[in-house]
Short mmCIF file of C-alpha atoms in Angstrom, two decimals:
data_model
loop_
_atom_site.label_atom_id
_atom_site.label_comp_id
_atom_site.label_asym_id
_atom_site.label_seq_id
_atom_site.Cartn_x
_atom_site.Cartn_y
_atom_site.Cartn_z
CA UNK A 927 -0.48 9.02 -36.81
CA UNK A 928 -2.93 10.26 -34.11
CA UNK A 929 -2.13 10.48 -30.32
CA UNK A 930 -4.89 10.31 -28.14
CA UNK A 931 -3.67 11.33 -23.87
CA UNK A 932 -5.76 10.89 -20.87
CA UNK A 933 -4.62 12.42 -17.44
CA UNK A 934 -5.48 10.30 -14.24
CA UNK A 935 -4.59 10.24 -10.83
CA UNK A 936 -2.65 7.57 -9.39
CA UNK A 937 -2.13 6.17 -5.30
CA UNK A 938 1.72 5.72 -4.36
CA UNK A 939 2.25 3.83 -1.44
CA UNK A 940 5.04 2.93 0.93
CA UNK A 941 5.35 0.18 3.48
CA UNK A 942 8.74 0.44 5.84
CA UNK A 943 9.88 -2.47 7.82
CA UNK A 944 12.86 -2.86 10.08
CA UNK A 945 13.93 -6.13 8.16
CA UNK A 946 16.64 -6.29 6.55
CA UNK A 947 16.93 -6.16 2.72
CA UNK A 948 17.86 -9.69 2.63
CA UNK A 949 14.73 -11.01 5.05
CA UNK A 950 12.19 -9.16 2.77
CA UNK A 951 13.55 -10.42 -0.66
CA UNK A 952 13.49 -14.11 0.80
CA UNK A 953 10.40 -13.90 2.35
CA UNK A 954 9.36 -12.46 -1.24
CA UNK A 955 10.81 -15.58 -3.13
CA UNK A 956 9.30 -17.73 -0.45
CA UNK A 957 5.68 -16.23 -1.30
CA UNK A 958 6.20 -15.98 -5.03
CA UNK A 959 9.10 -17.91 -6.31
CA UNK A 960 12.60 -17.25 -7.64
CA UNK A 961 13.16 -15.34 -10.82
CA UNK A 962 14.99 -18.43 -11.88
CA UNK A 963 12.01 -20.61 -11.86
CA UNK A 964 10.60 -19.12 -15.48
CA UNK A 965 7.73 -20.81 -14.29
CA UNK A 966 5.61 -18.15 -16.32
CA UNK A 967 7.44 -18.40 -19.65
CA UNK A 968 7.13 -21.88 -19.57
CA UNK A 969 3.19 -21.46 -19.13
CA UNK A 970 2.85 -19.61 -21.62
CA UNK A 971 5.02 -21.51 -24.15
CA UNK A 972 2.45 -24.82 -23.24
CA UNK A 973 -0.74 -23.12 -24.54
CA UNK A 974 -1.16 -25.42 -28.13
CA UNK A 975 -4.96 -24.55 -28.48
CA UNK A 976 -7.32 -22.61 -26.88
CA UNK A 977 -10.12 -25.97 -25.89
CA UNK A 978 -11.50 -26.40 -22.72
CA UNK A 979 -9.34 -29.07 -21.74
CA UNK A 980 -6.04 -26.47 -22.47
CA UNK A 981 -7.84 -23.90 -20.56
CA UNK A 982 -8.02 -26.11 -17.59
CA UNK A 983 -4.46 -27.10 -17.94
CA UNK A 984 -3.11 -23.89 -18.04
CA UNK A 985 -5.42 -23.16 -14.50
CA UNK A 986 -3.96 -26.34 -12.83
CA UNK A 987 -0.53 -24.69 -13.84
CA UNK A 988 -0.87 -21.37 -12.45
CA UNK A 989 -2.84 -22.35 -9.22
CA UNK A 990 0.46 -24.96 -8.49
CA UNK A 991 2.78 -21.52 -9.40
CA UNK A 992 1.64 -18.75 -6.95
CA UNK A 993 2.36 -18.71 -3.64
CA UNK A 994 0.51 -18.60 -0.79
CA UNK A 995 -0.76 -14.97 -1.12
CA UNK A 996 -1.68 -15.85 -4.50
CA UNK A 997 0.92 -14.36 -6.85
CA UNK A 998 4.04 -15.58 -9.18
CA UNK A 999 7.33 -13.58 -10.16
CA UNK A 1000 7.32 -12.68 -13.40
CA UNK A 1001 10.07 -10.62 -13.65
CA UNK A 1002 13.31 -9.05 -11.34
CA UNK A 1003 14.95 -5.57 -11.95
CA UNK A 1004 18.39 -5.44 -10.30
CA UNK A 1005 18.77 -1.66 -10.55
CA UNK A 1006 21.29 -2.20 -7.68
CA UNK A 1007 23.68 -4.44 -10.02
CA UNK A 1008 23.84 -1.40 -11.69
CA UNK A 1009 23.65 1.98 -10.22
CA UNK A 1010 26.92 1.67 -8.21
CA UNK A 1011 28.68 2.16 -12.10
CA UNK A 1012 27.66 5.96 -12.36
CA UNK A 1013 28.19 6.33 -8.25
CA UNK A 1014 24.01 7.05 -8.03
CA UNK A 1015 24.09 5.49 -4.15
CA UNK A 1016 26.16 6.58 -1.48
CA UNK A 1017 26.49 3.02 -0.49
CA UNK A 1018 26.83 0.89 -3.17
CA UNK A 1019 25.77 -2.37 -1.66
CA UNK A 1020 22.10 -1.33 -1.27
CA UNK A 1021 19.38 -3.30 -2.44
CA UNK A 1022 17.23 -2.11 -5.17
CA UNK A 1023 14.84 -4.48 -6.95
CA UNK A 1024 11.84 -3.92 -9.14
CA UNK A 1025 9.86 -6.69 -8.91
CA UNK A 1026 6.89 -7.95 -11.21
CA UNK A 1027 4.74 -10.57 -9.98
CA UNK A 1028 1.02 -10.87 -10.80
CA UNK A 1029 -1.67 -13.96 -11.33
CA UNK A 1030 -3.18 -14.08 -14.77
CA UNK A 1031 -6.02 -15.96 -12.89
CA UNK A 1032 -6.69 -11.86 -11.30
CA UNK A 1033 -5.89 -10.62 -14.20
CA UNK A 1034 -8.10 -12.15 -16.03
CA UNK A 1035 -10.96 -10.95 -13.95
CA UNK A 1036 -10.36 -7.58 -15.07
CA UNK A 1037 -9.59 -8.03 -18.35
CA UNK A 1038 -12.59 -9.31 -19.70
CA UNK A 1039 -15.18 -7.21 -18.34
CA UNK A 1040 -15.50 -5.08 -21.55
CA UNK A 1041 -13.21 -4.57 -25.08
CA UNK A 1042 -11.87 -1.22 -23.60
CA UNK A 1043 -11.26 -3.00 -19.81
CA UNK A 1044 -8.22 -4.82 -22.22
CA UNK A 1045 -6.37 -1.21 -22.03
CA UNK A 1046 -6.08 -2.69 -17.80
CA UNK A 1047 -3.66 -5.33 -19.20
CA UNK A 1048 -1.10 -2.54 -18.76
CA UNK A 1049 -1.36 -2.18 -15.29
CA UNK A 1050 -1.51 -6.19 -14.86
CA UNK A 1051 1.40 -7.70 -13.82
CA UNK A 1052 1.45 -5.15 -11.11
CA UNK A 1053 5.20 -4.33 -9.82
CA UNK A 1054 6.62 -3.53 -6.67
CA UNK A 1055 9.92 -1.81 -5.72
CA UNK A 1056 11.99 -3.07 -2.70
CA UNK A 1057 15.04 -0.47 -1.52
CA UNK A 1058 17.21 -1.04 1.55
CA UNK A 1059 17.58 1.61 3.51
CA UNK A 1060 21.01 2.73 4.56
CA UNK A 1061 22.93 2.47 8.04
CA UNK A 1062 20.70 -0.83 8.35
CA UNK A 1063 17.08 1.52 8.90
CA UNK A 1064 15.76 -1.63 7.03
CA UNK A 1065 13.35 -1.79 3.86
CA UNK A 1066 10.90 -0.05 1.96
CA UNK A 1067 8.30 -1.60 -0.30
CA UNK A 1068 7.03 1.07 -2.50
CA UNK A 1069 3.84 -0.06 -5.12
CA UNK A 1070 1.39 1.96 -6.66
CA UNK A 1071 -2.15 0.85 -6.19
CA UNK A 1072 -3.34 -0.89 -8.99
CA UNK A 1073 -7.27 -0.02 -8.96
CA UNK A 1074 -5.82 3.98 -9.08
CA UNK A 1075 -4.62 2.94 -12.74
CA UNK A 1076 -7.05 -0.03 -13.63
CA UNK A 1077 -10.15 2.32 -12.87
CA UNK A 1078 -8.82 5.24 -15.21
CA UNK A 1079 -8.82 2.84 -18.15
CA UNK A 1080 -12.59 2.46 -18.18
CA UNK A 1081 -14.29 4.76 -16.10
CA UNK A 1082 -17.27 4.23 -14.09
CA UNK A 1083 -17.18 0.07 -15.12
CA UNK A 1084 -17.98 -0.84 -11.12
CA UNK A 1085 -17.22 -4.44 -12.14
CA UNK A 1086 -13.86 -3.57 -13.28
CA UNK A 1087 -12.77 -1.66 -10.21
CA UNK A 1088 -13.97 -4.24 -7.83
CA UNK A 1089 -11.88 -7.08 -9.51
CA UNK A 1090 -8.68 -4.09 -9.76
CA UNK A 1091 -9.98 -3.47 -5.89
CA UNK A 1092 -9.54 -7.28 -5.14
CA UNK A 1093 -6.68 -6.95 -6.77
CA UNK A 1094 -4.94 -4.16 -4.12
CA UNK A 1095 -6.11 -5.98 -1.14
CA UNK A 1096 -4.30 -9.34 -2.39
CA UNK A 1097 -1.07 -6.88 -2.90
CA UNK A 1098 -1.20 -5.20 0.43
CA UNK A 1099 -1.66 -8.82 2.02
CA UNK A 1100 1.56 -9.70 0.18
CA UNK A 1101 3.17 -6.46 1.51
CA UNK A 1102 2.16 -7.13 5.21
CA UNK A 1103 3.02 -10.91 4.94
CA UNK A 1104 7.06 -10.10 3.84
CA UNK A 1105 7.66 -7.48 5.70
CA UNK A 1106 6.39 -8.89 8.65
CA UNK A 1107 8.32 -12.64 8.60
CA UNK A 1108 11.62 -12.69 10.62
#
């Protein structure tokens, strides 16, 4: 078996906000819906054939999904559920979620600009991590920017960074929009 490695550099960013831990995450779930809704797994479970008229369907489905900044959960890590077991935290009520939320309606507008623009379907759902700070500081939002990773996949394809580059200004909107709702 051959390995094959590239080496690429990649944005980290991180948005504080004096809400609390609790504000953010429902402001989240207000702008992409609950873990609980599985409205992704049920989307995907629909698709019977790939005709127009499924096609369609399956658009209908995921425009009624995302929220108003244009993305659905996919996915919730609750590292802080965990991490109080092996005494990682100081304080082990802190928040800690990983969060994956995307819109295969975006996605899709990167992954079909060429066979080797597929390799972006790594990078799409994006993810975003949400920690409470402690002595009630508030909340940090931490992402890394998806066109840093998307780009590297297939270098100098300018149609596939401006979709991934669409794709980081819808995430920073999201960003700005919870952690600025009371």
């Amino acid at each position: 078996m051959d390995f094959s490695s590239s080496t690429y550099s990649v944005t980290r960013k991180t948005s504080h906000t004096s809400l609390p831990f609790e504000s953010v995450m429902s402001n989240l779930y207000t702008s992409i819906g609950r873990p609980s809704d599985m409205k992704w797994l049920a989307m995907g479970a629909n698709i019977k054939s790939f005709d127009e008229a499924s096609r369609e369907t399956f658009i209908k489905e995921v425009e009624a999904a995302v929220g108003p900044e244009g993305f659905m959960i996919f996915l919730e890590l609750n590292h802080g559920s965990w991490l109080p077991l092996f005494n990682v935290n100081s304080n082990p009520q802190l928040g800690l979620k990983r969060i994956i939320l995307g819109n295969p309606l975006i996605a899709v507008t990167m992954l079909s600009q060429s066979t080797k623009s597929l390799d972006a379907g790594l990078f799409v759902p994006v993810e975003i991590m949400v920690r409470e700070l402690p002595d009630g500081e508030g909340t940090e939002i931490i992402w890394q920017v998806p066109s840093t990773m998307i780009a590297a996949v297939d270098e100098g394809n300018s149609e596939l960074l401006a979709a991934a580059e669409v794709l980081d200004r819808k995430l920073e909107e999201l960003i700005i929009a919870i952690s600025s709702r009371a």
